[in-house]
mmCIF file with all atom_site columns, C-alpha atoms (C1' of nucleotides) in Angstrom:
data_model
loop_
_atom_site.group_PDB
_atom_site.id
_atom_site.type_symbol
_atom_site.label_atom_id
_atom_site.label_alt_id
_atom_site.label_comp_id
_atom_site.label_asym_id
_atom_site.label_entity_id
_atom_site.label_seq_id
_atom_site.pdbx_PDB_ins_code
_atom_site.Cartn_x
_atom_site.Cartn_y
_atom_site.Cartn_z
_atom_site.occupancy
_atom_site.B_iso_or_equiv
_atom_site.pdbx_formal_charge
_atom_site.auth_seq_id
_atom_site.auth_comp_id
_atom_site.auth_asym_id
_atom_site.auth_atom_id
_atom_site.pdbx_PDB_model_num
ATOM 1   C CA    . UNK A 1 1   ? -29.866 189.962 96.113  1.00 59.00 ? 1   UNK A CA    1
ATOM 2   C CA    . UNK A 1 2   ? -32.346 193.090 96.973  1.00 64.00 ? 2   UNK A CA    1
ATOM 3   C CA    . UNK A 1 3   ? -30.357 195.436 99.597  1.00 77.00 ? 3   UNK A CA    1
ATOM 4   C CA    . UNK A 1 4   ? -32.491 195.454 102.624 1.00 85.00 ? 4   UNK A CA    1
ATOM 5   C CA    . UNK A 1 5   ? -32.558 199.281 104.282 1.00 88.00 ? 5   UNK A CA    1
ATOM 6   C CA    . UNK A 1 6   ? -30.431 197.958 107.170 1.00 92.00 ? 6   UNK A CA    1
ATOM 7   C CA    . UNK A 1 7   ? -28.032 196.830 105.002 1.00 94.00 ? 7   UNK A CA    1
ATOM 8   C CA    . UNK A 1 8   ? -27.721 200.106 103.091 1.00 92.00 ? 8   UNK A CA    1
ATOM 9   C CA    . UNK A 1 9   ? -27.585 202.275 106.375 1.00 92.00 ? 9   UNK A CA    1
ATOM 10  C CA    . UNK A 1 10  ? -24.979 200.111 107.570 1.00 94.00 ? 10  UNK A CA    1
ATOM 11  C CA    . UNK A 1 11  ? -22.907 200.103 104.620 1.00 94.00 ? 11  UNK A CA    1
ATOM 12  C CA    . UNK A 1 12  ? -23.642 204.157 104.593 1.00 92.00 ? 12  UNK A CA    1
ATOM 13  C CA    . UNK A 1 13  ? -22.995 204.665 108.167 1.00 93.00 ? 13  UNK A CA    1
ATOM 14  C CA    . UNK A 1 14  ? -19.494 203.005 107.479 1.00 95.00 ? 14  UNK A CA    1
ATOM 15  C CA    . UNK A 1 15  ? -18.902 205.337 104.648 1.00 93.00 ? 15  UNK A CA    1
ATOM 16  C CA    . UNK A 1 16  ? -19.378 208.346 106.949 1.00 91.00 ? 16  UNK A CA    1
ATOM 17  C CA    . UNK A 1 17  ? -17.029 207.596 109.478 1.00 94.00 ? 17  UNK A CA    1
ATOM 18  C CA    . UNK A 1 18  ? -14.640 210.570 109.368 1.00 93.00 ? 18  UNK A CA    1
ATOM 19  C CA    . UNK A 1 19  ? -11.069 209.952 108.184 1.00 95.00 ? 19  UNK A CA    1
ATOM 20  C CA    . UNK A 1 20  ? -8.605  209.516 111.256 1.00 96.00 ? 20  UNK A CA    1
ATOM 21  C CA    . UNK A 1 21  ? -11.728 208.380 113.292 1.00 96.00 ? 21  UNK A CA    1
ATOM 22  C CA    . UNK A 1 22  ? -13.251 205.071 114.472 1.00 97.00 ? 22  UNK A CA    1
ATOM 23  C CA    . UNK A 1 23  ? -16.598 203.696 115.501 1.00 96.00 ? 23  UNK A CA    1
ATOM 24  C CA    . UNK A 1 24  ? -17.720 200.480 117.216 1.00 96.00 ? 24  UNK A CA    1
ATOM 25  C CA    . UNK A 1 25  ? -19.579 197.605 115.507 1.00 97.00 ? 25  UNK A CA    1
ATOM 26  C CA    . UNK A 1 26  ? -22.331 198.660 118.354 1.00 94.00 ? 26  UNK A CA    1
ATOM 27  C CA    . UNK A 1 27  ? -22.358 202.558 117.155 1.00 94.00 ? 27  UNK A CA    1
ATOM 28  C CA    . UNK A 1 28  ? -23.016 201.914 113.481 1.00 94.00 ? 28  UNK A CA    1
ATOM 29  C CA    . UNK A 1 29  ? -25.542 199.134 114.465 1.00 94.00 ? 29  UNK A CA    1
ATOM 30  C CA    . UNK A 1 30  ? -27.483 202.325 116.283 1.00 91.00 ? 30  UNK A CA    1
ATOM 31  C CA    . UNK A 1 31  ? -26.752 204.935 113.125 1.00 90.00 ? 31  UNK A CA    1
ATOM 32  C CA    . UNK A 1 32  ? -27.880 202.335 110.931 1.00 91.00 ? 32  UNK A CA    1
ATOM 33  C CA    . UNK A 1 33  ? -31.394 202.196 112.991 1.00 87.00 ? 33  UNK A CA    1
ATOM 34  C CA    . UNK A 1 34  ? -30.868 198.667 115.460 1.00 91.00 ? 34  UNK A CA    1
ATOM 35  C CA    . UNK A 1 35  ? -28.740 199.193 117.574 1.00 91.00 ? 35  UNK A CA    1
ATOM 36  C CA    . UNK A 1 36  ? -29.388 195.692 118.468 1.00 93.00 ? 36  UNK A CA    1
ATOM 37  C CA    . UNK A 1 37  ? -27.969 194.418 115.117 1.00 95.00 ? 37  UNK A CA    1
ATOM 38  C CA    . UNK A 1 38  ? -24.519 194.386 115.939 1.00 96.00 ? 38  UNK A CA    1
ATOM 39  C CA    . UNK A 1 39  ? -24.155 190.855 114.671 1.00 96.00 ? 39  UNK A CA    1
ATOM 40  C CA    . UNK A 1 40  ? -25.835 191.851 111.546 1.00 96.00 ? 40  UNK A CA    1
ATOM 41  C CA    . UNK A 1 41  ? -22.907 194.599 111.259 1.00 96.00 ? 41  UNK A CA    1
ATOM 42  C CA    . UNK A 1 42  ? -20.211 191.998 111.726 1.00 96.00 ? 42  UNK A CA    1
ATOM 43  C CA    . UNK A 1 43  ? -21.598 189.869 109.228 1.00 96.00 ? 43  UNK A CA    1
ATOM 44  C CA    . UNK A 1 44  ? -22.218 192.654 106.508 1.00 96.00 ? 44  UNK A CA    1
ATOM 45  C CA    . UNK A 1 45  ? -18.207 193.537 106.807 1.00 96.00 ? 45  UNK A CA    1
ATOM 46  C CA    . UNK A 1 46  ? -17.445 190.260 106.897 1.00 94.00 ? 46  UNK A CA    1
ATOM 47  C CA    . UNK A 1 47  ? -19.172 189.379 103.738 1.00 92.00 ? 47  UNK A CA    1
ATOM 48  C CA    . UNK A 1 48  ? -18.712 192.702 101.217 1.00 89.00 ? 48  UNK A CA    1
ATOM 49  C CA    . UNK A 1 49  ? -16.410 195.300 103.150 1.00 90.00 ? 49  UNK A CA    1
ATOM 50  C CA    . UNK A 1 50  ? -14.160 194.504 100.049 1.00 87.00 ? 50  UNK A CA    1
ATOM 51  C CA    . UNK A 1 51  ? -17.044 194.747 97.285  1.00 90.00 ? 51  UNK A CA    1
ATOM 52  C CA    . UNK A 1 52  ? -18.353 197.802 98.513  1.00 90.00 ? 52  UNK A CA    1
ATOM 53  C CA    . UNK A 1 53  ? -14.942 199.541 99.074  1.00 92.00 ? 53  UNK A CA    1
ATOM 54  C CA    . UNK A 1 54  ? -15.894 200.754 102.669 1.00 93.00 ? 54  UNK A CA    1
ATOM 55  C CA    . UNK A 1 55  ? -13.780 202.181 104.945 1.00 97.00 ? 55  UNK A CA    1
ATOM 56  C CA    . UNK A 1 56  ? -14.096 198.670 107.297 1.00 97.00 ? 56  UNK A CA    1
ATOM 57  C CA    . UNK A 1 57  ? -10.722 199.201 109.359 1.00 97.00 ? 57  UNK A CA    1
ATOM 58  C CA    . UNK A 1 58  ? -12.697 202.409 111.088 1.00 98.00 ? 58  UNK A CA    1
ATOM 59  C CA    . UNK A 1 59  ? -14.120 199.969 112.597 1.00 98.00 ? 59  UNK A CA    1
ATOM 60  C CA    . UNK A 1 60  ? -13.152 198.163 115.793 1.00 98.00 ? 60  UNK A CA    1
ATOM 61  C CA    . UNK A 1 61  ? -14.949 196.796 118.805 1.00 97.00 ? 61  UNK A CA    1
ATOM 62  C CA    . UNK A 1 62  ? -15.849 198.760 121.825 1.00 96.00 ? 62  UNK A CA    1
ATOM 63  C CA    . UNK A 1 63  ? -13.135 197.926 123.555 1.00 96.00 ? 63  UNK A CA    1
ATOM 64  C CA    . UNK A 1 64  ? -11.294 200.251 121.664 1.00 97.00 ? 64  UNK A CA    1
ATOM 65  C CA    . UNK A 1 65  ? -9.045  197.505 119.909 1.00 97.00 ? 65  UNK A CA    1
ATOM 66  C CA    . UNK A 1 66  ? -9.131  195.736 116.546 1.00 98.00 ? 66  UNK A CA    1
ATOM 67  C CA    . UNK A 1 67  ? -11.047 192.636 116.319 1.00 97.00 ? 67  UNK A CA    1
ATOM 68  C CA    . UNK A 1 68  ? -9.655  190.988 113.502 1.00 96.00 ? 68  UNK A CA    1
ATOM 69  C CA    . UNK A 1 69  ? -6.744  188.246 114.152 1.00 93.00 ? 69  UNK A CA    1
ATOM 70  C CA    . UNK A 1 70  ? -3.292  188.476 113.294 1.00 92.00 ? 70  UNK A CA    1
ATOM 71  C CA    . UNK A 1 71  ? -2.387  186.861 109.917 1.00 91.00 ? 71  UNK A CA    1
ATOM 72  C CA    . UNK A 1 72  ? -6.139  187.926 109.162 1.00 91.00 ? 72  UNK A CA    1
ATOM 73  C CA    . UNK A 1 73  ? -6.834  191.542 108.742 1.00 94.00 ? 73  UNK A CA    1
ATOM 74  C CA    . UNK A 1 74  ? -5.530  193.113 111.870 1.00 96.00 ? 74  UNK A CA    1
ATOM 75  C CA    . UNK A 1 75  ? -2.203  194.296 110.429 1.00 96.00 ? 75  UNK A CA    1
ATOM 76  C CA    . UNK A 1 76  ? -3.545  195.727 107.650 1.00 96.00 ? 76  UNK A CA    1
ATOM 77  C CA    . UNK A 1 77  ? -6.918  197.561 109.664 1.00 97.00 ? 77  UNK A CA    1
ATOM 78  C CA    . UNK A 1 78  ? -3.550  198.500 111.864 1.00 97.00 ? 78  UNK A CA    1
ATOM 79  C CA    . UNK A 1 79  ? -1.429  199.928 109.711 1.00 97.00 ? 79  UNK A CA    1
ATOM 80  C CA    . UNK A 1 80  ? -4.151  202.038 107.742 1.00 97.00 ? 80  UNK A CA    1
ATOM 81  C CA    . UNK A 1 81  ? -5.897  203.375 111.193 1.00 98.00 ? 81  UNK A CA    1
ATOM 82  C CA    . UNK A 1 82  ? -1.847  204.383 111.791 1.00 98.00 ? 82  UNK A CA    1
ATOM 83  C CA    . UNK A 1 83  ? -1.801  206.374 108.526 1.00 98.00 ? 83  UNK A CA    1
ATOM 84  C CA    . UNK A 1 84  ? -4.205  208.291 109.307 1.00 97.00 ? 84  UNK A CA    1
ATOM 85  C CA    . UNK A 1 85  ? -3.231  209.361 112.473 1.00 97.00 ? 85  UNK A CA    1
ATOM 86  C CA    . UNK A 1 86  ? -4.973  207.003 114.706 1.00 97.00 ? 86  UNK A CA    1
ATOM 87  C CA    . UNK A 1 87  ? -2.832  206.287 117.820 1.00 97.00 ? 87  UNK A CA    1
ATOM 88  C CA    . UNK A 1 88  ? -2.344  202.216 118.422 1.00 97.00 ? 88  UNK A CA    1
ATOM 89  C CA    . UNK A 1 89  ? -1.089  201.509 121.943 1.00 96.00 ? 89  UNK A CA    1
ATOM 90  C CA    . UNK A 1 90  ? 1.717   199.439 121.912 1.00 95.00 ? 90  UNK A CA    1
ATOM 91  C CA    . UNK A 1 91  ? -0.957  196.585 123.748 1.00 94.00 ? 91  UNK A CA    1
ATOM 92  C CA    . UNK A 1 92  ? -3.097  197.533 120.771 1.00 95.00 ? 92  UNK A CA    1
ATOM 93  C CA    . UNK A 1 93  ? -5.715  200.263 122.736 1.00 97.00 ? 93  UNK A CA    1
ATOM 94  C CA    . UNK A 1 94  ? -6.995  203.065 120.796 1.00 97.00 ? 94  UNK A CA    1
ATOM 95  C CA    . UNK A 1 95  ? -8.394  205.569 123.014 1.00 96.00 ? 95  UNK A CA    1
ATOM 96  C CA    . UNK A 1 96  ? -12.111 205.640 122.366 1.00 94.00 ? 96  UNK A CA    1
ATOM 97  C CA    . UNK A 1 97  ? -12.561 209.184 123.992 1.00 93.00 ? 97  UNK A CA    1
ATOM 98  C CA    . UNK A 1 98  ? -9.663  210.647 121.322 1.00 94.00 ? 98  UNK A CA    1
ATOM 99  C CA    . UNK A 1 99  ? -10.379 209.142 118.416 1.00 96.00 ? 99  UNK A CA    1
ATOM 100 C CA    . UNK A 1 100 ? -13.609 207.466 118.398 1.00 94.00 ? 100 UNK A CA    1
ATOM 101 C CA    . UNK A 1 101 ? -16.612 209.490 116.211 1.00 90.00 ? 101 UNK A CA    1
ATOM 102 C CA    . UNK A 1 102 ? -18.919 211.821 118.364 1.00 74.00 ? 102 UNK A CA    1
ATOM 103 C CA    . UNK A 1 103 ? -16.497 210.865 121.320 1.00 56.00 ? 103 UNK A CA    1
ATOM 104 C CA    . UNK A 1 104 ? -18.774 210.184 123.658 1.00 50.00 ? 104 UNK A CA    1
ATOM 105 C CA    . UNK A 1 105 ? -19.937 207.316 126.450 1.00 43.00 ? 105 UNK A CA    1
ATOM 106 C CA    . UNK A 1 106 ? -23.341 207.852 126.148 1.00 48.00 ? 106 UNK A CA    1
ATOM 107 C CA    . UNK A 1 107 ? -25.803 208.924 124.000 1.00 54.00 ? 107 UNK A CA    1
ATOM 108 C CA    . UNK A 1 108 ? -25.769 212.865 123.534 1.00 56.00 ? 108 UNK A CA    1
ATOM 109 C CA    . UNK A 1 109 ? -28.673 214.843 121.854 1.00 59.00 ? 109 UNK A CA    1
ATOM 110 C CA    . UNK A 1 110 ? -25.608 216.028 119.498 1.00 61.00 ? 110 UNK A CA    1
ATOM 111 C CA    . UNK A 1 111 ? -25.484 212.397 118.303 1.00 61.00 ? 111 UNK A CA    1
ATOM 112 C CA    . UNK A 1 112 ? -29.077 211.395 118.113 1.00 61.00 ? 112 UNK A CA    1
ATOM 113 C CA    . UNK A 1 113 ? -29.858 214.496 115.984 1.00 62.00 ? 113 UNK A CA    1
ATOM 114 C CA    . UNK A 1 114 ? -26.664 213.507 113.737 1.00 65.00 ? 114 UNK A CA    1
ATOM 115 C CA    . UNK A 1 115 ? -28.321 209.696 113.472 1.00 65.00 ? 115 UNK A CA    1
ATOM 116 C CA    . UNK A 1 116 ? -31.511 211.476 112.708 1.00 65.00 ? 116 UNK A CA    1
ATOM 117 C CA    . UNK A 1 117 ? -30.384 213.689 109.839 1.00 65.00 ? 117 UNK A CA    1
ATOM 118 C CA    . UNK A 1 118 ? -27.696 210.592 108.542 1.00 67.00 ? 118 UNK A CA    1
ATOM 119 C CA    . UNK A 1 119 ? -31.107 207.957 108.495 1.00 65.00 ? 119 UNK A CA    1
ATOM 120 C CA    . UNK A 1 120 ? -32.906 210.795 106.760 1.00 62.00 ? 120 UNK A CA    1
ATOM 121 C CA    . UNK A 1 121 ? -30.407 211.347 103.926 1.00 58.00 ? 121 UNK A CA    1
ATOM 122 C CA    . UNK A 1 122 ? -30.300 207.259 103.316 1.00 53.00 ? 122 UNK A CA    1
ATOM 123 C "C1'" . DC  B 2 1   ? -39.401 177.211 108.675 1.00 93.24 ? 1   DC  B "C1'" 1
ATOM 124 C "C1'" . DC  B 2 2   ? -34.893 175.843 110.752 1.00 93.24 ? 2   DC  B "C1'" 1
ATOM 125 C "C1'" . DT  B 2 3   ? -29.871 175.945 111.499 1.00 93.24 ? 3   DT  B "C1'" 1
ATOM 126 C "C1'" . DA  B 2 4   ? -25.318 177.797 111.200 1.00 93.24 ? 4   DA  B "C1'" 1
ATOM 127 C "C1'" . DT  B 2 5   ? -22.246 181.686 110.857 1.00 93.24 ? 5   DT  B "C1'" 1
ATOM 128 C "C1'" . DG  B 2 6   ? -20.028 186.056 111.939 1.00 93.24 ? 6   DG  B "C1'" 1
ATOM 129 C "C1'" . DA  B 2 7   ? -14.440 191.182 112.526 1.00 93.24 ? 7   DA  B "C1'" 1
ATOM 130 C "C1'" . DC  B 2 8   ? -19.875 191.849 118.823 1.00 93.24 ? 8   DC  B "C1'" 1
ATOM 131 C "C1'" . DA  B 2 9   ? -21.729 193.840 123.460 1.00 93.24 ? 9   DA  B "C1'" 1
ATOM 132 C "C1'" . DG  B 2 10  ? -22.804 193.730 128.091 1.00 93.24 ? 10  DG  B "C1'" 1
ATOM 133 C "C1'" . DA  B 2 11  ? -23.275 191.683 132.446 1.00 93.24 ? 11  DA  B "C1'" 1
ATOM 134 C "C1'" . DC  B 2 12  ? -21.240 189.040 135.811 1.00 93.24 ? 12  DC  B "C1'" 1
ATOM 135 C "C1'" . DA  B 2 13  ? -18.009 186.017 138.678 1.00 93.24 ? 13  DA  B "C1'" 1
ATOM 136 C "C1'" . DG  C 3 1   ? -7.515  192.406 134.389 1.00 93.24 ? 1   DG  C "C1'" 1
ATOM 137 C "C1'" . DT  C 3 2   ? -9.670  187.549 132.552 1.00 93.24 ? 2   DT  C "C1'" 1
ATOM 138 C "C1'" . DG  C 3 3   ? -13.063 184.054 131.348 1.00 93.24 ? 3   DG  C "C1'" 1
ATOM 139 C "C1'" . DT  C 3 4   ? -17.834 182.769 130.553 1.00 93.24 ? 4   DT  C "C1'" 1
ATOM 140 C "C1'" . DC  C 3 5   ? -22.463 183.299 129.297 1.00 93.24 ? 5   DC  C "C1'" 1
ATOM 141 C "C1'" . DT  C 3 6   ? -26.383 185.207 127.234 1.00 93.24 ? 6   DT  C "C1'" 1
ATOM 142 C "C1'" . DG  C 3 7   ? -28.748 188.272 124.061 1.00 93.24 ? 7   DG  C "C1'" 1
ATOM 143 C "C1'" . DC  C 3 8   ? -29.489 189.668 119.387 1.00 93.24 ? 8   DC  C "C1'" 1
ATOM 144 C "C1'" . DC  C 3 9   ? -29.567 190.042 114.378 1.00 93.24 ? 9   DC  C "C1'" 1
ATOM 145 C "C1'" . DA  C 3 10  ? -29.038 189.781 109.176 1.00 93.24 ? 10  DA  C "C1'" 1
ATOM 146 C "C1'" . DT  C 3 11  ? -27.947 186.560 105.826 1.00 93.24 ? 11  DT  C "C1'" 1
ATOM 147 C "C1'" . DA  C 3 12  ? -27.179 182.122 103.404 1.00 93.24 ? 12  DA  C "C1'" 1
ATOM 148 C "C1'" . DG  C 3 13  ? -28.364 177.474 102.505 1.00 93.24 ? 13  DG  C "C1'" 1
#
DNA sequence: CCTATGACAGACA
DNA sequence: GTGTCTGCCATAG
């Protein structure tokens, strides 16, 4: 199957998430150029976040808790976002503003010009 | 082309 | 806070 550019960028903007960090299905829709293609996000983890050895348990929903079920994922995304450093409430929050990437609730020129540069390098 | 799927997001009651 | 509904999209068959 030919990678489509989405795909790629997605898979890319994964990779970049900084260690001890998290992003939301919703952010690495945007880095990856749609930030309307959130579903398209969910599907690409769900279908090769194992083949492509990405960092998938960076990333959680924008809620700021893990979206896979127990039994299914979630106590594994759990325990690796623990060892390295993320903090899990003990209702399963992870404080968005602490450790989520370019912590920030709205776009900031900072970001955009880091989503320019990242889409450039792809 | 059409339908189903998927680890979602946002708005609203 | 919860539950529901709609929007949106890439991909597979």
């Amino acid at each position: 199957m030919v990678e489509s550019p989405f795909t790629r960028n997605v898979r890319a903007a994964i990779r970049a998430i900084p260690r001890g960090r998290v992003a939301t299905y919703a952010q690495v829709a945007a880095l990856a150029g749609n930030h309307r293609a959130v579903r398209g996000v969910v599907w690409i983890l769900h279908s090769s976040s194992e083949a492509e050895h990405l960092p998938w348990h960076r990333v959680i929903n924008s809620r700021g808790t893990i979206s896979l079920r127990r039994g299914s994922g979630f106590e594994e995304q759990r325990r690796r976002l623990i060892a390295e450093g993320v903090v899990i409430s003990p209702r399963g929050r992870i404080d968005l503003a602490r450790f989520g990437w370019e912590r920030q609730k709205k776009k900031s020129a900072a970001f955009s010009r880091a989503a320019a540069r990242f889409l450039e390098e792809v």
